[in-house]
Amino acid sequence: MSTPTAHYGFAERWLPRLVLAPSFLLSLIFLYGFIAWNGYLSFTTSRLLPSYEWAGLVQYATLFDNERWWVAVRNLGIFAVLFIGGSMAIGITLAILLDQKVRFEGAIRTLYLYPMALSFVVTGTAWKWMLNPGLGLEKLMHDWGFTNFTFDWLVNSDMSIYTVVIAGLWQSSGFVMALFLAGLRGVDDSIIKAAQIDGASLPRIYWKIILPALRPVVFSTLMILSHIAIKSFDLVMALTGGGPGFSSDLPATFMYSMAFTRGQTGLGAASAMMMLATVAAIVVPYLYSELRKDNNG
Amino acid sequence: MRNLKLGLMAASMGLAFSVHAAEVEVLHYWTSGGEAKAAAELKKMMEAKGNKWKDFAVAGGGGENAMTALKTRVVSGNPPAAAQIKGPSIQEWGDEGVLTSIDGVAKKEGWDKVLPPVVSNVMKYKGQYVAAPVNVHRVNWLWINPELLKKANAKVPNTWDEFFVTAAALQKAGIQPLAYGGQPWQDSTVFESVALGVGGVDFYKKAFVQLDPATMSGPTMIKVLETYKKLKPFTDKNASGREWNLATSMVINGKAAMQFMGDWAKGEFLAAGKVPGKDFLCVAAPGTANAYTFNIDSFAFFKLKDKDAVKGQMDLASTLMSPEFQEVFNLNKGSIPARTDLSMAKFDECGKKSAEDFKATSAKGSLVPSWAHGMAMHSSTQGAVYDVVTQFWNDDKMSAKDAASKLAAAAKTK
């Protein structure tokens, strides 16, 4: 009888498509559809609610003329470089140290990874208390007798963005460590043993053999961190509220306040398009080069 | 047995009826102590009229979060029956074509006769009432803890010069002179009072109502900015991001001597069991005794599809303007009724003074809209001016002159 096999073939061919179709359709509408809609809104005169009156590049001109936008862009630059660079450096260092077959590794690993279990809102709120000069670190130091100690970055409009970096690093370093630790464990032992027999020192083995082998891990970590940086919103809102003033604004918080609290939906849409362009500018070339390498290799 | 069955049926019918009673969903941002009490009164009255009350409270002092929630609901085609919207924003929402007229109720109850034109004009879109006012807040208040002033041997200030003498005396006595909340809307609330006190009514109107660029960047504005910045040394470092009611509680608890804030702060004092005139003083902000910056809370009504809900809406409009509600609500909220025909006998000293000044300044023409509370500018312009004020306050390197020219640029935002 050939019927069962035909039946099986039908299911095999159609079931995956059927299962994937809803999510494909949803992402088509709710991701790409809305991106297109947002893109259209950025060319309209939308104010309180979306409108479809064409306005050309007016919203972009207003955006580039807005001082607060440039503060947000500059802050994103500072935050992205320090947050991504810092998390990678701290994470890799922790992973290498943990990889030395230390005792209580499981406990230590959990300890470092734990911040990732908290949401950015909790992290932001906790650090807000710790960094508040009248409540946290500065007060503690004063109570201990170091009355000259000042650490008021949270309320200093020149330094407030760095407090966001501190909280972000605390949150994400452990996660980077976990990713790299998993990667390190996956490196073939025999290569390392061979290198040891050849007399290579441990730092040299890490630098020349292990880290290059971790290229895919670096790639995915970088992707995750950079998109966290660009869409970072909750951390800033919980930690500084964008303040003092608007000194710790990021493009995401800028977009939110323009589109939702100020009745400037068109301007908000324009800033969202700029954020999308930033993400695309980073991700697309990197993705392209990585994928091509895979094909060749 | 039969009786039991009948009883059950009657009970289930009763249930069915209560489900069908109009459900009135009201979006508001009255979530602090005094405010929540006031909102509870409204709920009680609406339920007495047989409506089902559905509370849609969104926290956040200036109402930004509430407006965000409202927008999503309106865009999705499911607006609440009414929402706390005020000032020029009512016109902005009217322009979007989502508001409904409540002129029927207003005509029947003669709102035009009991509301001063300054108030009723704001409530109308294209000549028809679309919103109901619930109160009038005075914004240019200075709240004082008299005990601390006595301790420092300082006087209640009437002018800005006197204010700085008082503040210095307090500081010398080891008391923090000014409780301050460092959020953009609070920065602007204080700034607005300084502008009215230093520049006077004509300057205020020209700068913030007519948005005249020359006035915005002129010498008077520079003086206003300088005076405003002089307040900073009298505040504490932790003010950044502090909510207004936390700043008020500093005055209540004796941690700071004074606060510039609208009279919603009085609700906090009263909720803490303090007596006006004895435990705390309310005086006009320095130099503004003859002027009045008003902030009127109101509810705008949205177009609804459900007929039952529309009936509930009209009940709500009528309740909001009823003398009983206006009295009990404002006694709790710290403001004064929007209706001018009510007796102020039950109100405290601050309330009586506010009502007198409201009428007097209304006659004299020194009644001015509070721009920091969305009564004078469109939300985008207001936001741009907020940005400059808050940046100036927080950035110690920015000169008053730069800030003034930035203000003029911000005023052009449309």
XYZ file of C-alpha atoms in Angstrom:
711
model
C 0.000 0.000 0.000
C 1.401 3.314 -0.932
C -1.162 5.514 0.835
C 0.585 5.824 4.231
C 3.852 6.916 2.639
C 2.072 9.506 0.513
C 0.316 10.747 3.581
C 3.565 10.972 5.447
C 5.113 12.853 2.558
C 2.318 15.368 2.554
C 2.643 16.005 6.266
C 6.382 16.228 6.031
C 6.193 18.757 3.271
C 3.382 20.917 4.657
C 3.551 20.628 8.405
C 6.684 22.776 8.875
C 5.306 25.416 6.564
C 1.971 25.337 8.334
C 3.633 25.669 11.721
C 5.858 28.512 10.589
C 3.215 30.393 8.639
C 1.526 32.192 11.575
C 4.786 33.468 13.028
C 5.971 34.412 9.569
C 2.773 36.310 8.911
C 2.877 37.964 12.328
C 6.425 39.148 11.926
C 5.638 40.336 8.419
C 2.809 42.522 9.715
C 3.926 43.475 13.179
C 7.580 43.970 12.408
C 8.045 44.978 8.806
C 4.535 46.340 8.391
C 4.912 48.621 11.341
C 8.402 49.671 10.345
C 6.944 50.776 7.038
C 4.064 52.515 8.772
C 6.458 54.305 11.113
C 8.587 55.281 8.157
C 5.560 56.772 6.479
C 4.560 58.649 9.639
C 7.984 60.258 9.770
C 7.145 62.030 6.519
C 3.803 63.366 7.732
C 2.594 66.229 9.867
C 1.386 63.840 12.624
C 1.012 65.558 15.931
C -1.112 64.180 18.757
C -2.374 61.187 16.783
C -1.113 59.739 13.503
C -2.222 61.683 10.440
C -1.396 60.985 6.807
C -0.771 64.448 5.488
C 2.506 64.377 3.563
C 5.110 66.823 4.838
C 8.316 65.700 3.169
C 11.493 65.995 5.205
C 10.176 68.598 7.650
C 10.309 66.264 10.644
C 13.912 65.280 9.903
C 14.901 68.936 9.576
C 13.280 69.655 12.951
C 15.012 66.642 14.421
C 18.485 67.643 13.259
C 17.839 71.140 14.513
C 16.964 69.885 17.975
C 19.681 70.216 20.561
C 18.154 67.535 22.758
C 18.402 65.006 19.927
C 22.128 65.617 19.595
C 22.580 65.221 23.344
C 20.804 61.880 23.012
C 22.989 60.827 20.070
C 26.186 61.806 21.862
C 25.031 59.911 24.944
C 24.337 56.855 22.842
C 27.890 57.050 21.482
C 29.390 57.225 24.956
C 27.089 54.558 26.314
C 27.512 52.131 23.412
C 31.312 52.294 23.352
C 31.775 51.981 27.115
C 28.947 49.510 27.647
C 29.859 47.128 24.830
C 33.610 47.466 25.283
C 33.393 47.254 29.065
C 31.034 44.292 29.179
C 33.179 42.366 26.686
C 36.429 43.087 28.527
C 35.054 42.290 31.979
C 33.084 39.291 30.729
C 36.019 37.716 28.895
C 38.351 38.307 31.833
C 35.928 36.701 34.257
C 35.375 33.774 31.912
C 39.110 33.122 31.525
C 39.663 33.328 35.279
C 36.776 30.945 35.927
C 38.103 28.584 33.293
C 41.199 27.840 35.415
C 39.446 24.934 37.182
C 38.868 26.913 40.370
C 37.000 25.559 43.359
C 33.308 26.518 43.813
C 33.116 27.451 40.177
C 29.384 26.763 40.038
C 28.663 29.095 42.939
C 30.868 31.875 41.578
C 29.360 31.549 38.131
C 25.841 31.868 39.511
C 26.902 34.879 41.536
C 28.233 36.683 38.471
C 25.357 35.655 36.254
C 22.702 36.623 38.748
C 22.331 40.320 37.754
C 21.101 39.148 34.361
C 18.101 37.601 36.106
C 17.006 41.074 37.187
C 15.258 43.388 34.810
C 16.862 46.660 33.833
C 14.164 48.448 35.804
C 15.220 46.742 39.021
C 18.886 47.307 38.221
C 18.208 50.977 37.533
C 16.240 51.473 40.709
C 18.814 49.696 42.863
C 21.681 51.727 41.409
C 19.635 54.883 41.766
C 19.627 54.318 45.510
C 23.273 53.379 45.645
C 24.433 56.358 43.622
C 22.137 58.938 45.185
C 24.455 61.266 47.128
C 22.077 61.599 50.074
C 21.279 57.925 50.349
C 23.967 55.675 48.969
C 27.691 55.549 48.459
C 28.476 59.179 49.198
C 26.481 59.185 52.420
C 28.078 55.894 53.478
C 31.548 57.325 52.986
C 30.579 60.473 54.888
C 29.193 58.352 57.722
C 32.467 56.439 57.843
C 34.314 59.706 58.267
C 35.549 60.408 54.737
C 33.768 63.748 54.549
C 35.649 64.902 51.465
C 34.389 62.008 49.411
C 32.061 63.050 46.622
C 30.423 60.844 44.081
C 27.484 62.736 42.691
C 27.483 61.612 39.066
C 23.807 60.775 39.280
C 22.836 64.404 39.832
C 25.613 65.946 37.739
C 24.443 66.657 34.240
C 27.957 66.191 32.796
C 28.415 62.750 34.315
C 24.921 61.276 34.529
C 25.302 59.154 31.384
C 28.258 57.353 32.992
C 26.033 56.144 35.828
C 23.936 54.452 33.169
C 27.131 52.818 31.891
C 27.997 51.570 35.393
C 24.581 50.005 35.930
C 24.613 48.519 32.433
C 28.044 46.957 32.962
C 26.969 45.475 36.261
C 23.954 43.966 34.594
C 25.510 42.517 31.463
C 29.102 41.525 32.280
C 28.026 38.279 33.937
C 25.985 37.369 30.929
C 28.931 37.939 28.605
C 31.020 35.822 30.964
C 28.538 32.958 30.718
C 28.545 33.083 26.937
C 32.330 33.037 26.773
C 32.655 30.359 29.406
C 30.421 28.115 27.346
C 32.546 28.946 24.309
C 35.788 28.213 26.129
C 34.494 24.834 27.230
C 33.710 24.034 23.646
C 37.275 24.525 22.414
C 38.914 21.236 21.511
C 41.197 20.134 24.369
C 43.600 18.296 22.123
C 44.687 21.488 20.357
C 45.467 23.108 23.694
C 47.367 20.048 24.856
C 49.346 20.075 21.632
C 50.191 23.725 22.152
C 51.262 23.008 25.730
C 53.526 20.246 24.542
C 55.021 22.705 22.093
C 55.803 24.898 25.112
C 53.404 27.771 24.538
C 52.584 29.844 27.616
C 49.019 30.043 28.894
C 48.385 33.706 27.902
C 49.771 32.925 24.481
C 47.498 29.919 24.102
C 44.506 32.078 24.986
C 45.492 34.920 22.699
C 46.535 32.893 19.675
C 44.354 29.807 19.818
C 41.358 29.961 22.094
C 40.084 33.493 21.538
C 40.259 33.273 17.735
C 38.294 30.048 17.981
C 35.612 31.972 19.811
C 34.844 34.220 16.881
C 31.173 33.175 16.625
C 30.706 33.871 20.328
C 32.228 37.335 19.928
C 29.911 37.937 17.010
C 26.718 37.000 18.805
C 27.719 38.803 21.995
C 28.452 41.959 20.051
C 25.107 41.743 18.306
C 23.215 41.276 21.567
C 25.053 44.042 23.390
C 24.776 46.597 20.631
C 21.086 46.149 20.246
C 20.649 46.366 24.023
C 22.589 49.633 23.891
C 20.549 51.198 21.117
C 17.157 50.288 22.451
C 18.156 50.947 26.049
C 15.198 52.686 27.607
C 14.088 51.084 30.857
C 17.515 51.405 32.444
C 17.670 55.150 31.807
C 14.070 55.679 32.856
C 14.536 53.830 36.141
C 17.975 55.187 36.933
C 17.930 58.854 35.954
C 14.614 59.457 34.232
C 16.683 61.035 31.466
C 17.855 63.685 33.900
C 19.133 65.855 35.404
C 17.278 67.897 32.834
C 17.671 65.824 29.706
C 21.376 65.162 30.127
C 21.131 61.366 30.163
C 18.622 61.068 27.351
C 19.181 58.305 24.815
C 17.486 58.240 21.405
C 14.952 55.761 22.778
C 13.877 58.041 25.612
C 13.882 61.006 23.245
C 11.592 59.153 20.884
C 9.263 58.219 23.699
C 8.880 61.724 25.027
C 8.363 63.275 21.597
C 5.910 60.715 20.317
C 3.943 60.058 23.458
C 4.113 62.941 25.886
C 4.589 65.935 23.635
C 2.179 65.439 20.804
C 4.943 65.303 18.186
C 4.317 61.874 16.757
C 5.920 62.747 13.418
C 9.132 63.873 15.082
C 9.151 60.758 17.243
C 8.738 58.607 14.147
C 11.649 60.396 12.475
C 13.884 59.737 15.470
C 12.808 56.086 15.489
C 13.820 55.831 11.819
C 17.225 57.253 12.712
C 17.605 54.588 15.400
C 16.649 51.900 12.929
C 19.183 53.280 10.462
C 21.861 53.138 13.174
C 21.108 49.529 13.974
C 21.062 48.657 10.288
C 24.350 50.464 9.685
C 26.036 48.317 12.322
C 24.308 45.012 11.859
C 23.978 44.680 8.094
C 27.661 44.948 7.073
C 28.746 42.782 9.979
C 26.120 40.176 9.274
C 27.022 40.231 5.608
C 30.730 39.718 6.168
C 30.188 37.003 8.772
C 27.695 35.068 6.661
C 29.861 35.250 3.579
C 32.827 33.945 5.490
C 30.751 30.998 6.620
C 29.839 30.156 3.063
C 33.438 30.287 1.892
C 34.828 28.439 4.863
C -39.859 26.083 46.974
C -41.679 28.219 44.478
C -40.786 31.335 46.407
C -37.171 30.342 46.436
C -37.236 29.936 42.668
C -38.837 33.331 42.227
C -36.327 34.853 44.552
C -33.466 33.330 42.612
C -34.917 34.604 39.371
C -35.340 38.082 40.778
C -31.804 38.009 42.054
C -30.417 36.922 38.718
C -32.463 39.613 36.963
C -31.040 42.140 39.367
C -27.586 40.911 38.463
C -28.395 41.190 34.807
C -29.512 44.775 35.273
C -26.423 45.800 37.143
C -24.327 44.381 34.323
C -26.239 46.472 31.845
C -25.931 49.686 33.831
C -23.687 52.092 31.959
C -20.078 51.639 32.783
C -18.255 54.924 32.932
C -14.536 54.630 32.500
C -12.624 57.699 33.586
C -8.954 58.234 32.979
C -7.222 60.421 35.549
C -3.879 60.854 37.242
C -4.977 61.623 40.755
C -2.900 59.098 42.614
C -1.233 60.993 45.469
C -2.879 61.094 48.924
C -5.158 64.141 48.679
C -5.901 63.511 45.017
C -6.927 59.890 45.485
C -9.376 60.954 48.185
C -10.906 63.460 45.798
C -11.277 60.845 43.071
C -12.982 58.491 45.521
C -15.681 61.139 46.096
C -16.446 61.256 42.401
C -16.766 57.503 42.292
C -19.230 57.565 45.195
C -21.450 60.145 43.512
C -21.473 58.384 40.170
C -22.424 55.109 41.808
C -25.241 56.845 43.689
C -26.662 57.759 40.275
C -26.664 54.103 39.289
C -23.592 54.122 37.082
C -20.772 51.681 37.233
C -17.481 53.388 37.815
C -14.400 52.023 36.158
C -11.279 53.590 37.467
C -8.464 54.165 34.977
C -5.823 55.845 37.097
C -2.324 56.290 35.702
C 0.344 57.542 38.112
C 2.740 60.378 37.322
C 2.398 63.963 38.568
C 2.342 65.898 35.318
C 0.063 63.380 33.630
C 2.549 62.370 30.907
C 1.992 58.673 31.498
C -1.752 59.143 31.539
C -1.652 60.894 28.174
C 0.370 58.048 26.710
C -2.184 55.542 27.927
C -4.968 57.699 26.542
C -3.391 57.939 23.100
C -3.095 54.193 22.734
C -6.723 53.787 23.710
C -7.955 56.446 21.297
C -5.849 55.169 18.408
C -7.191 51.661 18.998
C -10.754 53.048 18.743
C -11.630 52.312 22.352
C -11.451 55.616 24.247
C -12.541 55.986 27.882
C -15.750 57.954 28.526
C -13.791 60.894 29.819
C -10.177 61.780 30.455
C -8.354 64.394 32.449
C -7.261 66.801 29.738
C -6.834 70.510 30.115
C -5.942 73.809 28.531
C -4.971 74.065 24.865
C -4.723 70.273 24.783
C -8.518 70.204 24.680
C -8.292 72.068 21.378
C -5.581 69.687 20.135
C -7.808 66.706 20.890
C -10.739 68.538 19.340
C -8.685 68.963 16.168
C -8.242 65.203 16.049
C -12.037 64.866 15.896
C -12.428 62.445 18.789
C -14.245 64.616 21.322
C -17.998 64.667 21.807
C -20.218 67.621 22.667
C -21.783 67.857 26.102
C -23.527 71.098 25.225
C -26.954 69.602 26.030
C -26.088 69.144 29.695
C -24.255 72.467 29.810
C -27.231 74.407 28.394
C -29.731 72.690 30.650
C -27.686 73.434 33.734
C -26.648 76.924 32.714
C -22.878 76.457 32.851
C -22.278 79.724 31.030
C -23.790 81.615 33.961
C -21.699 80.020 36.690
C -18.320 79.803 34.988
C -16.100 82.820 34.362
C -15.408 83.257 30.617
C -11.707 82.586 31.185
C -12.679 79.100 32.285
C -15.549 78.346 29.930
C -13.599 79.389 26.818
C -11.048 76.712 27.533
C -13.774 74.079 27.844
C -15.314 74.751 24.444
C -14.226 73.492 21.069
C -15.771 75.445 18.204
C -18.322 77.023 20.527
C -19.541 73.790 22.093
C -18.695 72.418 25.496
C -16.550 69.303 25.139
C -15.081 69.358 28.624
C -16.177 70.040 32.182
C -13.950 71.930 34.635
C -13.647 70.582 38.141
C -11.442 73.112 39.844
C -9.132 76.070 39.670
C -5.625 75.683 41.023
C -3.415 78.598 41.830
C 0.152 77.779 40.882
C 2.090 80.751 42.241
C 2.131 79.679 45.883
C 4.957 79.508 48.343
C 4.429 76.929 51.102
C 6.171 77.631 54.348
C 6.899 75.744 57.527
C 6.554 78.637 60.037
C 8.275 76.791 62.866
C 11.524 76.591 60.921
C 11.266 80.239 59.945
C 10.890 81.143 63.610
C 13.884 79.006 64.517
C 16.014 80.886 62.021
C 14.484 84.202 63.012
C 13.504 84.817 59.400
C 10.555 86.672 57.881
C 7.936 85.525 55.426
C 9.212 86.936 52.120
C 7.079 89.276 50.013
C 9.620 90.172 47.338
C 12.454 88.283 45.746
C 15.030 90.333 47.632
C 13.363 89.386 50.883
C 13.227 85.793 49.772
C 16.971 85.556 49.424
C 17.489 87.214 52.837
C 15.149 84.648 54.393
C 16.789 81.770 52.570
C 20.257 82.875 53.662
C 19.088 83.177 57.269
C 17.639 79.671 57.145
C 20.777 78.244 55.659
C 22.867 79.918 58.337
C 20.689 78.284 60.988
C 21.443 74.910 59.418
C 18.008 74.518 57.853
C 17.543 73.652 54.218
C 15.629 76.640 52.839
C 13.973 75.152 49.771
C 12.428 71.757 49.100
C 12.801 71.152 45.391
C 11.824 68.433 42.990
C 14.148 68.292 39.997
C 11.776 67.158 37.266
C 11.298 69.268 34.144
C 7.696 70.213 34.942
C 8.639 71.215 38.463
C 11.603 73.250 37.220
C 9.169 75.106 35.003
C 6.596 75.540 37.775
C 9.155 77.343 39.914
C 10.555 79.245 36.943
C 7.099 80.477 36.038
C 6.553 81.905 39.511
C 9.931 83.629 39.378
C 9.058 85.103 35.983
C 5.746 86.444 37.228
C 7.340 87.898 40.352
C 10.372 89.467 38.676
C 8.856 90.496 35.365
C 5.248 91.251 36.271
C 1.971 90.395 34.587
C 2.523 92.211 31.267
C 5.916 90.643 30.794
C 4.509 87.226 31.645
C 1.697 87.521 29.126
C 3.940 88.834 26.396
C 6.542 86.141 26.932
C 4.534 83.020 27.649
C 1.123 83.655 26.166
C 1.986 85.662 23.059
C 5.416 83.985 22.772
C 7.024 87.237 21.677
C 10.624 86.417 20.697
C 12.024 89.817 21.720
C 10.542 89.443 25.211
C 11.699 85.845 25.431
C 15.327 86.824 24.891
C 15.193 90.333 26.365
C 16.907 91.801 29.447
C 13.948 91.096 31.749
C 14.062 87.429 30.832
C 17.783 87.358 31.561
C 17.097 88.851 34.974
C 14.377 86.231 35.559
C 16.776 83.439 34.619
C 19.473 84.798 36.911
C 17.050 85.053 39.821
C 15.835 81.520 39.152
C 19.360 80.133 39.159
C 20.094 81.907 42.438
C 17.652 79.472 44.073
C 19.841 76.478 43.342
C 22.303 76.843 46.245
C 19.329 76.744 48.612
C 18.205 73.313 47.454
C 19.776 69.942 48.203
C 21.788 67.785 45.858
C 19.302 64.946 45.873
C 16.515 67.018 44.397
C 17.156 65.582 40.951
C 14.182 63.498 39.861
C 12.293 63.914 43.146
C 8.489 63.803 42.970
C 6.643 66.961 44.055
C 4.827 65.282 46.929
C 8.126 64.038 48.367
C 9.371 67.626 48.301
C 6.155 68.715 50.023
C 6.634 66.087 52.704
C 10.065 67.600 53.399
C 8.293 70.827 54.353
C 5.693 68.888 56.334
C 8.365 66.965 58.264
C 10.512 70.004 58.899
C 13.408 68.870 56.681
C 13.081 71.989 54.539
C 11.424 75.326 55.151
C 9.715 76.283 51.886
C 8.438 74.961 48.599
C 7.163 76.595 45.437
C 4.250 74.520 44.226
C 0.643 74.850 43.151
C -2.094 74.413 45.722
C -2.384 70.682 45.126
C 0.443 70.684 47.689
C -2.129 71.768 50.268
C -3.869 68.411 49.846
C -0.668 66.766 51.066
C -0.470 69.039 54.116
C -4.110 68.352 54.948
C -3.732 64.616 54.421
C -0.870 64.756 56.943
C -3.233 66.377 59.444
C -1.655 69.836 59.326
C -3.659 73.009 59.935
C -3.275 75.937 57.519
C -2.139 79.177 59.144
C -0.717 77.267 62.098
C 1.365 74.304 60.939
C 1.976 75.678 57.474
C 1.536 78.979 55.669
C 0.393 79.639 52.149
C 1.573 82.909 50.665
C 1.764 84.094 47.092
C 5.190 83.525 45.558
C 7.397 86.605 46.089
C 6.227 89.602 44.074
C 3.091 87.892 42.753
C 0.530 88.812 45.427
C -1.544 90.762 42.916
C -1.464 88.138 40.206
C -2.775 84.630 39.817
C -1.478 81.844 37.622
C -4.290 79.426 37.092
C -4.320 75.765 36.259
C -7.734 74.279 35.627
C -8.299 70.552 35.775
C -11.006 69.389 33.478
C -12.416 66.271 31.915
C -12.841 66.037 28.176
C -15.467 63.666 26.802
C -14.821 61.208 24.019
C -17.088 59.952 21.267
C -18.406 56.534 22.249
C -20.324 53.951 20.278
C -22.280 52.396 23.143
C -25.607 54.215 23.852
C -25.690 53.244 27.536
C -22.221 54.609 27.969
C -23.270 57.938 26.458
C -25.959 58.271 29.116
C -23.313 57.584 31.743
C -21.145 60.283 30.155
C -23.882 62.874 30.523
C -24.367 61.825 34.141
C -20.660 62.309 34.637
C -20.682 65.788 33.088
C -23.585 66.802 35.288
C -21.952 65.314 38.400
C -18.631 67.012 37.768
C -20.303 70.424 37.625
C -22.758 69.830 40.478
C -22.231 72.181 43.437
C -21.949 69.218 45.834
C -19.150 67.593 43.892
C -17.284 70.823 43.231
C -17.315 71.553 46.945
C -16.359 68.172 48.336
C -13.820 67.527 45.604
C -12.016 70.798 46.054
C -12.027 70.522 49.808
C -9.993 67.353 49.321
C -7.853 68.432 46.433
C -6.758 71.789 47.831
C -8.047 73.814 44.904
C -11.151 76.013 44.601
C -14.365 75.305 42.665
C -14.544 76.399 39.064
C -18.115 77.596 39.693
C -18.079 81.088 41.128
C -21.543 80.833 42.699
C -20.573 78.587 45.602
C -20.129 79.537 49.222
C -16.515 79.251 50.387
C -17.545 78.917 54.027
C -16.225 75.372 54.427
C -12.874 76.136 52.844
C -9.748 76.917 54.821
C -7.782 80.146 54.834
C -5.736 79.267 51.773
C -8.825 78.312 49.804
C -10.700 81.471 50.739
C -7.720 83.614 49.839
C -7.369 81.817 46.547
C -11.051 82.318 45.668
C -10.910 86.023 46.541
C -7.761 86.536 44.521
C -9.245 84.601 41.620
C -12.209 86.961 41.404
C -10.120 90.079 42.019
C -7.426 89.259 39.476
C -10.057 88.177 36.987
C -11.586 91.676 37.219
C -8.174 93.395 37.068
C -6.855 91.362 34.173
C -3.915 89.955 36.116
C -5.241 86.435 35.922
C -2.707 84.575 33.796
C -2.594 80.999 32.526
C 0.076 78.703 33.910
C 2.167 77.591 30.942
C 4.070 75.072 33.026
C 0.757 73.284 33.495
C -0.344 73.319 29.927
C -2.728 76.259 30.113
C -0.991 78.602 27.685
C 1.007 76.759 25.020
C 0.577 73.760 22.801
C 2.226 70.693 24.211
C 5.119 70.725 21.740
C 6.011 74.369 22.443
C 5.638 73.794 26.139
C 7.949 70.790 25.900
C 10.603 72.783 24.081
C 10.485 75.537 26.717
C 10.640 72.889 29.469
C 13.824 71.576 27.856
C 15.534 74.963 28.003
C 14.487 75.712 31.574
C 15.550 72.323 32.884
C 18.826 72.436 30.963
C 19.588 75.888 32.366
C 18.850 74.748 35.907
C 21.016 71.649 35.666
C 23.904 72.960 33.587
C 26.001 75.295 35.675
C 28.027 76.398 32.691
C 25.115 77.816 30.727
C 24.773 81.585 30.937
C 21.439 83.313 31.438
C 21.933 85.110 28.147
C 22.366 81.855 26.214
C 19.353 80.405 27.945
C 17.256 83.431 27.008
C 18.101 83.147 23.336
C 17.367 79.424 23.508
C 14.001 80.243 25.045
C 13.213 82.491 22.103
C 14.106 79.652 19.723
C 12.034 77.158 21.711
C 9.010 79.460 21.629
C 8.976 79.092 17.859
C 8.393 75.329 18.083
C 5.057 74.485 16.599
